[in-house]
Each structure stands twice: as structure tokens, then as C-alpha cells.
Coordinates of N, CA and C in Angstrom, one line a residue:
M1 N 0.8 -1.2 0.0 CA 0.0 0.0 0.0 C 0.9 1.3 0.0
N2 N 0.4 2.3 -0.7 CA 1.2 3.5 -0.8 C 1.2 4.2 0.6
N3 N 0.3 3.9 1.5 CA 0.4 4.7 2.8 C 1.5 4.2 3.6
K4 N 2.2 3.1 3.2 CA 3.4 2.6 3.8 C 4.7 3.2 3.1
A5 N 4.5 3.8 1.9 CA 5.6 4.4 1.1 C 6.1 5.7 1.7
G6 N 7.2 6.1 1.2 CA 7.8 7.4 1.7 C 7.2 8.6 1.1
N7 N 7.8 9.7 1.5 CA 7.3 11.0 1.0 C 7.4 11.1 -0.5
D8 N 8.4 10.5 -1.1 CA 8.6 10.6 -2.6 C 7.4 10.0 -3.3
V9 N 6.9 8.9 -2.9 CA 5.7 8.3 -3.5 C 4.5 9.2 -3.3
W10 N 4.3 9.7 -2.1 CA 3.2 10.5 -1.7 C 3.2 11.8 -2.6
A11 N 4.4 12.4 -2.7 CA 4.6 13.6 -3.5 C 4.2 13.3 -5.0
R12 N 4.7 12.2 -5.5 CA 4.3 11.8 -6.9 C 2.8 11.7 -7.0
E13 N 2.1 11.1 -6.1 CA 0.7 11.0 -6.1 C 0.0 12.3 -6.0
L14 N 0.5 13.2 -5.2 CA -0.1 14.5 -5.1 C 0.0 15.3 -6.4
L15 N 1.2 15.2 -7.1 CA 1.4 15.9 -8.4 C 0.4 15.2 -9.4
L16 N 0.3 13.9 -9.4 CA -0.6 13.3 -10.3 C -2.0 13.7 -10.1
C17 N -2.5 13.8 -8.9 CA -3.9 14.2 -8.7 C -4.1 15.7 -9.0
Q18 N -3.0 16.5 -8.8 CA -3.1 17.9 -9.2 C -3.3 18.0 -10.7
L19 N -2.5 17.2 -11.5 CA -2.6 17.2 -12.9 C -3.9 16.5 -13.5
T20 N -4.5 15.6 -12.7 CA -5.6 14.9 -13.2 C -6.9 15.7 -13.1
A21 N -6.9 16.7 -12.2 CA -8.1 17.6 -12.1 C -8.4 18.3 -13.5
N22 N -9.6 18.1 -14.0 CA -10.1 18.7 -15.2 C -9.3 18.2 -16.4
S23 N -8.8 17.0 -16.3 CA -8.0 16.4 -17.4 C -8.2 14.9 -17.3
S24 N -7.8 14.2 -18.3 CA -7.9 12.7 -18.2 C -6.7 12.2 -17.4
F25 N -6.9 11.0 -16.8 CA -5.8 10.4 -16.0 C -4.6 10.1 -17.0
V26 N -4.9 9.6 -18.2 CA -3.8 9.3 -19.1 C -3.0 10.5 -19.4
S27 N -3.7 11.6 -19.8 CA -3.0 12.8 -20.1 C -2.1 13.3 -18.9
A28 N -2.7 13.2 -17.7 CA -2.0 13.7 -16.5 C -0.8 12.8 -16.2
Y29 N -1.0 11.5 -16.4 CA 0.2 10.6 -16.1 C 1.3 10.8 -17.1
L30 N 0.9 10.9 -18.4 CA 1.9 11.1 -19.4 C 2.7 12.5 -19.2
S31 N 1.9 13.5 -18.8 CA 2.5 14.8 -18.5 C 3.4 14.7 -17.3
L32 N 3.0 14.0 -16.3 CA 3.8 13.8 -15.1 C 5.2 13.2 -15.5
M33 N 5.1 12.1 -16.2 CA 6.4 11.5 -16.6 C 7.2 12.3 -17.6
C34 N 6.6 13.0 -18.5 CA 7.2 13.8 -19.5 C 7.9 15.1 -18.9
S35 N 7.3 15.6 -17.8 CA 7.8 16.8 -17.2 C 8.4 16.7 -15.8
W36 N 8.7 15.4 -15.5 CA 9.2 15.1 -14.1 C 10.2 16.1 -13.5
D37 N 11.3 16.3 -14.2 CA 12.4 17.1 -13.7 C 11.9 18.6 -13.5
S38 N 11.2 19.1 -14.5 CA 10.8 20.5 -14.3 C 9.8 20.7 -13.2
L39 N 8.9 19.7 -13.0 CA 7.9 19.8 -11.9 C 8.6 19.9 -10.5
W40 N 9.8 19.4 -10.4 CA 10.5 19.4 -9.1 C 11.4 20.6 -9.0
K41 N 12.0 21.1 -10.2 CA 13.1 22.0 -10.1 C 12.8 23.3 -10.9
G42 N 11.9 23.3 -11.8 CA 11.7 24.5 -12.7 C 10.9 25.6 -12.1
E43 N 11.2 26.8 -12.6 CA 10.4 28.0 -12.2 C 9.0 27.8 -12.9
E44 N 8.0 28.6 -12.4 CA 6.7 28.4 -12.9 C 6.6 28.4 -14.5
N45 N 7.3 29.4 -15.1 CA 7.2 29.4 -16.6 C 7.9 28.2 -17.2
E46 N 8.9 27.6 -16.6 CA 9.5 26.4 -17.1 C 8.6 25.2 -17.0
V47 N 7.9 25.1 -15.8 CA 7.0 24.0 -15.6 C 5.9 24.1 -16.7
A48 N 5.3 25.3 -16.9 CA 4.3 25.5 -17.8 C 4.7 25.1 -19.2
L49 N 5.9 25.6 -19.6 CA 6.4 25.2 -20.9 C 6.6 23.7 -21.1
S50 N 7.1 23.1 -20.1 CA 7.3 21.6 -20.1 C 6.0 20.9 -20.2
L51 N 5.0 21.3 -19.5 CA 3.6 20.7 -19.5 C 3.0 21.0 -20.9
K52 N 3.2 22.1 -21.5 CA 2.7 22.5 -22.8 C 3.3 21.6 -23.8
R53 N 4.6 21.4 -23.8 CA 5.3 20.5 -24.7 C 4.8 19.1 -24.6
C54 N 4.4 18.7 -23.5 CA 3.8 17.3 -23.3 C 2.4 17.2 -23.7
G55 N 1.8 18.3 -24.2 CA 0.4 18.3 -24.6 C -0.6 18.4 -23.5
Y56 N -0.2 18.9 -22.4 CA -1.1 19.0 -21.2 C -2.1 20.2 -21.4
R57 N -3.3 20.0 -21.0 CA -4.4 20.9 -21.2 C -4.4 22.3 -20.6
F58 N -4.0 22.3 -19.3 CA -3.9 23.6 -18.6 C -2.5 23.9 -18.0
P59 N -1.5 24.1 -18.9 CA -0.2 24.2 -18.4 C 0.1 25.3 -17.5
N60 N -0.4 26.5 -17.8 CA -0.1 27.7 -16.9 C -0.7 27.6 -15.6
L61 N -2.0 27.2 -15.5 CA -2.7 27.1 -14.2 C -2.0 26.0 -13.3
K62 N -1.8 24.9 -13.9 CA -1.2 23.8 -13.1 C 0.2 24.1 -12.7
A63 N 1.0 24.8 -13.6 CA 2.4 25.2 -13.2 C 2.3 26.1 -12.0
R64 N 1.4 27.0 -12.0 CA 1.3 27.9 -10.8 C 1.0 27.1 -9.5
F65 N 0.0 26.2 -9.6 CA -0.4 25.4 -8.4 C 0.8 24.5 -8.0
I66 N 1.5 23.9 -8.9 CA 2.6 23.0 -8.6 C 3.7 23.7 -7.9
T67 N 4.1 24.9 -8.5 CA 5.3 25.6 -7.9 C 4.9 26.2 -6.6
K68 N 3.7 26.6 -6.4 CA 3.3 27.1 -5.1 C 3.2 26.0 -4.0
N69 N 2.9 24.8 -4.4 CA 2.8 23.6 -3.5 C 4.2 22.9 -3.3
R70 N 5.1 23.2 -4.1 CA 6.3 22.4 -4.2 C 7.1 22.3 -2.8
H71 N 7.1 23.4 -2.1 CA 7.8 23.3 -0.8 C 7.2 22.3 0.2
L72 N 6.0 21.9 0.0 CA 5.3 21.0 0.8 C 5.6 19.5 0.4
L73 N 6.0 19.3 -0.8 CA 6.1 18.0 -1.3 C 7.0 17.0 -0.6
P74 N 8.2 17.5 -0.2 CA 9.1 16.6 0.6 C 8.6 16.1 1.9
H75 N 7.5 16.8 2.4 CA 7.0 16.5 3.7 C 5.5 16.0 3.7
I76 N 5.0 15.8 2.5 CA 3.6 15.5 2.4 C 3.1 14.3 3.2
R77 N 3.8 13.2 3.2 CA 3.4 12.0 4.0 C 3.5 12.4 5.5
D78 N 4.6 13.0 5.9 CA 4.7 13.3 7.3 C 3.6 14.3 7.8
M79 N 3.1 15.1 6.9 CA 2.1 16.1 7.3 C 0.7 15.4 7.3
V80 N 0.4 14.6 6.3 CA -1.0 14.1 6.1 C -1.3 12.8 6.7
K81 N -0.3 11.8 6.7 CA -0.6 10.5 7.2 C -1.1 10.4 8.6
P82 N -0.5 11.2 9.6 CA -1.0 11.1 10.9 C -2.5 11.5 11.0
I83 N -2.8 12.5 10.2 CA -4.2 13.0 10.3 C -5.1 11.9 9.6
A84 N -4.7 11.4 8.5 CA -5.5 10.4 7.7 C -5.7 9.1 8.5
D85 N -4.7 8.8 9.3 CA -4.8 7.6 10.1 C -5.8 7.7 11.2
E86 N -6.0 8.9 11.6 CA -7.0 9.2 12.7 C -8.4 9.5 12.1
D87 N -8.5 10.3 11.0 CA -9.7 10.7 10.4 C -9.5 11.2 9.0
Q88 N -10.0 10.4 8.0 CA -9.7 10.7 6.6 C -10.4 11.9 6.2
G89 N -11.6 12.2 6.7 CA -12.3 13.5 6.4 C -11.5 14.7 6.8
K90 N -10.9 14.6 8.0 CA -10.0 15.7 8.5 C -8.8 15.9 7.6
A91 N -8.3 14.7 7.2 CA -7.1 14.8 6.3 C -7.5 15.5 4.9
R92 N -8.7 15.2 4.4 CA -9.1 15.8 3.2 C -9.3 17.3 3.4
E93 N -9.9 17.7 4.5 CA -10.0 19.1 4.9 C -8.6 19.8 4.9
Y94 N -7.7 19.1 5.5 CA -6.3 19.7 5.6 C -5.7 19.9 4.3
I95 N -5.9 19.0 3.4 CA -5.3 19.1 2.0 C -6.0 20.2 1.3
V96 N -7.3 20.3 1.3 CA -8.1 21.4 0.7 C -7.7 22.7 1.2
K97 N -7.4 22.8 2.5 CA -7.1 24.1 3.1 C -5.6 24.5 2.8
N98 N -4.7 23.5 2.7 CA -3.3 23.9 2.7 C -2.6 23.7 1.4
F99 N -3.3 23.0 0.4 CA -2.7 22.8 -0.9 C -3.4 23.6 -2.0
I100 N -2.8 24.5 -2.6 CA -3.4 25.3 -3.7 C -3.9 24.4 -4.8
G101 N -5.1 24.6 -5.3 CA -5.7 23.9 -6.4 C -6.3 22.6 -6.1
F102 N -6.5 22.3 -4.8 CA -7.2 21.0 -4.4 C -8.6 21.3 -3.9
G103 N -9.5 20.6 -4.5 CA -10.9 20.6 -3.9 C -11.1 19.2 -3.3
Y104 N -12.4 19.0 -3.0 CA -12.8 17.7 -2.4 C -12.5 16.5 -3.3
K105 N -12.8 16.6 -4.5 CA -12.5 15.4 -5.4 C -11.0 15.1 -5.5
E106 N -10.2 16.2 -5.7 CA -8.8 16.0 -5.9 C -8.1 15.4 -4.6
A107 N -8.6 16.0 -3.4 CA -8.0 15.5 -2.2 C -8.5 14.1 -1.9
S108 N -9.7 13.8 -2.2 CA -10.2 12.4 -2.0 C -9.4 11.4 -2.9
H109 N -9.1 11.9 -4.1 CA -8.4 11.1 -5.1 C -7.0 10.8 -4.6
F110 N -6.3 11.9 -4.1 CA -5.0 11.7 -3.5 C -5.0 10.7 -2.4
L111 N -5.9 10.9 -1.5 CA -6.0 10.0 -0.3 C -6.2 8.5 -0.7
R112 N -7.0 8.3 -1.8 CA -7.3 7.0 -2.3 C -6.0 6.4 -2.8
N113 N -5.2 7.2 -3.6 CA -4.0 6.7 -4.2 C -2.9 6.4 -3.2
V114 N -3.0 6.9 -2.0 CA -2.1 6.6 -1.0 C -2.6 5.6 0.1
G115 N -3.8 5.0 -0.3 CA -4.2 3.9 0.5 C -5.4 4.1 1.5
Y116 N -6.2 5.1 1.3 CA -7.3 5.4 2.2 C -8.6 5.2 1.4
F117 N -9.6 4.5 1.9 CA -10.7 4.1 1.2 C -12.1 4.6 1.8
D118 N -12.0 5.5 2.7 CA -13.3 5.9 3.4 C -13.9 7.2 2.8
L119 N -13.4 7.6 1.7 CA -13.9 8.8 1.0 C -14.3 8.5 -0.4
A120 N -15.2 9.3 -0.9 CA -15.6 9.1 -2.3 C -15.0 10.1 -3.2
I121 N -14.6 9.6 -4.4 CA -14.1 10.5 -5.5 C -15.3 10.7 -6.4
I122 N -16.0 11.8 -6.2 CA -17.2 12.1 -7.0 C -16.9 12.9 -8.2
D123 N -16.9 12.2 -9.3 CA -16.7 12.8 -10.6 C -17.9 12.7 -11.5
R124 N -17.8 13.1 -12.8 CA -18.9 13.0 -13.7 C -19.5 11.6 -13.9
H125 N -18.6 10.6 -13.8 CA -19.0 9.2 -13.9 C -19.9 8.8 -12.8
I126 N -19.5 9.2 -11.6 CA -20.3 8.8 -10.4 C -21.6 9.6 -10.5
L127 N -21.6 10.8 -10.8 CA -22.9 11.6 -11.0 C -23.8 11.0 -12.0
S128 N -23.2 10.6 -13.1 CA -24.0 9.9 -14.2 C -24.7 8.7 -13.6
F129 N -23.9 7.8 -12.9 CA -24.5 6.6 -12.3 C -25.6 6.9 -11.4
L130 N -25.4 7.9 -10.5 CA -26.4 8.3 -9.5 C -27.7 8.7 -10.2
K131 N -27.5 9.4 -11.3 CA -28.7 9.9 -12.1 C -29.4 8.7 -12.7
T132 N -28.7 7.7 -13.2 CA -29.4 6.5 -13.8 C -30.1 5.7 -12.7
Q133 N -29.8 5.9 -11.5 CA -30.4 5.2 -10.3 C -31.5 6.1 -9.7
G134 N -31.9 7.2 -10.4 CA -33.0 8.0 -9.9 C -32.6 9.1 -8.9
L135 N -31.3 9.2 -8.7 CA -30.8 10.2 -7.7 C -30.2 11.4 -8.4
S136 N -31.1 12.2 -8.9 CA -30.6 13.4 -9.7 C -30.3 14.5 -8.8
F137 N -29.2 15.2 -9.0 CA -28.8 16.4 -8.3 C -28.8 17.5 -9.3
N138 N -29.6 18.5 -9.1 CA -29.8 19.6 -10.0 C -29.0 20.8 -9.5
F139 N -27.7 20.9 -10.0 CA -26.9 22.0 -9.6 C -25.8 22.1 -10.7
K140 N -25.3 23.3 -10.9 CA -24.3 23.6 -11.9 C -22.9 23.5 -11.3
T141 N -22.7 23.9 -10.0 CA -21.4 23.9 -9.4 C -21.4 22.9 -8.2
M142 N -20.2 22.4 -8.0 CA -20.1 21.5 -6.8 C -19.5 22.3 -5.7
T143 N -20.3 22.4 -4.6 CA -19.9 23.0 -3.4 C -19.5 21.9 -2.4
K144 N -18.9 22.4 -1.3 CA -18.5 21.4 -0.3 C -19.8 20.7 0.3
Y145 N -20.8 21.5 0.5 CA -22.1 20.9 1.0 C -22.6 19.8 0.1
R146 N -22.6 20.1 -1.2 CA -23.2 19.2 -2.2 C -22.3 17.9 -2.3
Y147 N -21.0 18.1 -2.3 CA -20.1 17.0 -2.3 C -20.3 16.1 -1.2
L148 N -20.4 16.6 0.0 CA -20.6 15.8 1.2 C -22.0 15.2 1.2
Q149 N -23.0 15.8 0.7 CA -24.3 15.3 0.6 C -24.3 14.0 -0.3
M150 N -23.6 14.1 -1.5 CA -23.6 13.0 -2.4 C -22.7 11.9 -1.8
E151 N -21.6 12.3 -1.1 CA -20.8 11.3 -0.5 C -21.6 10.5 0.6
S152 N -22.5 11.2 1.3 CA -23.3 10.6 2.3 C -24.3 9.6 1.7
V153 N -24.8 9.9 0.5 CA -25.7 8.9 -0.2 C -24.9 7.7 -0.6
L154 N -23.7 7.9 -1.1 CA -22.8 6.7 -1.5 C -22.4 5.9 -0.2
R155 N -22.1 6.6 0.9 CA -21.7 5.9 2.1 C -22.9 5.1 2.6
S156 N -24.1 5.5 2.5 CA -25.3 4.7 2.9 C -25.4 3.5 2.1
I157 N -25.1 3.6 0.8 CA -25.2 2.4 -0.1 C -24.0 1.5 0.2
S158 N -22.8 2.0 0.4 CA -21.7 1.1 0.7 C -21.9 0.4 2.1
N159 N -22.5 1.1 3.0 CA -22.7 0.5 4.3 C -23.8 -0.6 4.2
A160 N -24.8 -0.4 3.4 CA -25.8 -1.4 3.1 C -25.2 -2.7 2.5
L161 N -24.3 -2.4 1.6 CA -23.6 -3.5 0.9 C -22.5 -4.2 1.7
G162 N -22.1 -3.5 2.7 CA -21.0 -4.0 3.6 C -19.6 -3.9 2.9
I163 N -19.4 -2.9 2.1 CA -18.1 -2.6 1.5 C -17.6 -1.2 1.7
D164 N -16.3 -1.0 1.6 CA -15.8 0.3 1.8 C -16.3 1.3 0.7
L165 N -16.5 2.5 1.1 CA -17.0 3.5 0.2 C -16.1 3.6 -1.0
G166 N -14.8 3.6 -0.8 CA -13.8 3.6 -1.9 C -13.9 2.5 -2.9
I167 N -14.3 1.3 -2.4 CA -14.5 0.2 -3.3 C -15.8 0.4 -4.1
L168 N -16.8 0.9 -3.5 CA -18.1 1.2 -4.2 C -17.9 2.2 -5.3
D169 N -17.2 3.3 -5.0 CA -17.1 4.3 -6.1 C -16.2 3.8 -7.2
L170 N -15.2 3.0 -6.8 CA -14.3 2.4 -7.9 C -15.1 1.4 -8.8
F171 N -16.0 0.7 -8.2 CA -16.9 -0.2 -8.9 C -17.8 0.6 -9.9
I172 N -18.4 1.6 -9.3 CA -19.3 2.5 -10.2 C -18.5 3.1 -11.3
W173 N -17.3 3.6 -11.0 CA -16.4 4.2 -12.0 C -16.1 3.2 -13.1
F174 N -15.8 1.9 -12.7 CA -15.5 0.9 -13.7 C -16.8 0.6 -14.5
E175 N -17.9 0.5 -13.9 CA -19.2 0.3 -14.6 C -19.4 1.4 -15.7
E176 N -19.1 2.6 -15.3 CA -19.4 3.7 -16.2 C -18.4 3.8 -17.3
T177 N -17.1 3.5 -17.0 CA -16.0 3.7 -18.0 C -15.5 2.5 -18.6
E178 N -15.8 1.3 -18.0 CA -15.3 0.0 -18.4 C -13.7 0.0 -18.4
T179 N -13.1 0.8 -17.6 CA -11.7 0.8 -17.4 C -11.3 0.9 -15.9
V180 N -10.2 0.5 -15.6 CA -9.6 0.7 -14.3 C -8.2 1.2 -14.5
L181 N -7.9 2.4 -14.1 CA -6.5 3.0 -14.2 C -6.0 3.3 -12.9
K182 N -4.8 3.0 -12.6 CA -4.1 3.3 -11.3 C -4.8 2.5 -10.2

């Protein structure tokens, strides 16, 4: 499990989740590998140029987020793991509050990638599934309240099935996309 890994693995996962927001996982992963050195060492404009060369969708915005968060990367595991081991919801709040460019989905995704399964990653695929099940949510933007409301619905389902919330949303995501990545 990645929650046993060191800061370097946690930092890689944080960068990956930062790049995955509003982009495909494949594009984010390829850009991460293609821009690895500049993500760690480059100035904001160098990171943006590297991401652009790799064909990444939002190079300037993500370069700004990455360079502003970079000072936290060497310590990410040491900062987040103790909180997540006690309360994954509090760890997500910590990430959203302290890491630029992270919302609930990105923070939940990061925690999942480092081995925590008690939070939902609510993306368009999960929303689509909920709609097909008659659980329609009529809103244009995702607020903290709405995210937590949908997560509560999914948590009720996972509890009824006797499975982790993270396993349920992974299964739904697979059903909607017919793929499993990472």
C-alpha cells in the first residue's frame, strides 16, 4: 500500500492528482512522466512550458499550483498520514485548506491513491451513475455541502452492501467507464 511508502511516492501521487483535475488520467500521467524534472526544479514558466510541450491541457494554471505547493512535497506524507490515520475526512479538509488547487474530489483522489478508502471520489461518472439510479442532483457547481451530501448517499449504499466507500465508487467508475486505471 502507498500509505506505507515514503514522502517521494506521496509527492508523486499529489502531483498526479493535481494534474488529473479537469483532465484525463492518461494525459495527467503522461505529462507527469514527461515533465518530471521541471515539476521538481523548474520555475513556474519552465513548468508551464514543459507541460505544454507534453500536450497538457492547462499548463499555466497547473504550473502555478505545482510551484506554489512544491515546498510541501518533501513532507507530504509526514504532514498528512498522521491525520488520515485518525480521520480521513479531516485529512481531506487539511489538504483542501493547505494545498493550492485542491478541492474535495482531488483531495479524495490523492488519499485513495495513498491507501485510504473511506472517502468518495465524486466525478462526472459517479454523478451519471447516480442519475441513472434516480438520484438526480440539479446544480451547476459542486460546493462542499453538495459534495458531502452525495458522499453521504454513497456511504449509505456502501454500508448497506458491507463494502468500503472507496470500493463502491471504484466499482461504479468501472461500470461507467469500463476501465480501471491506477
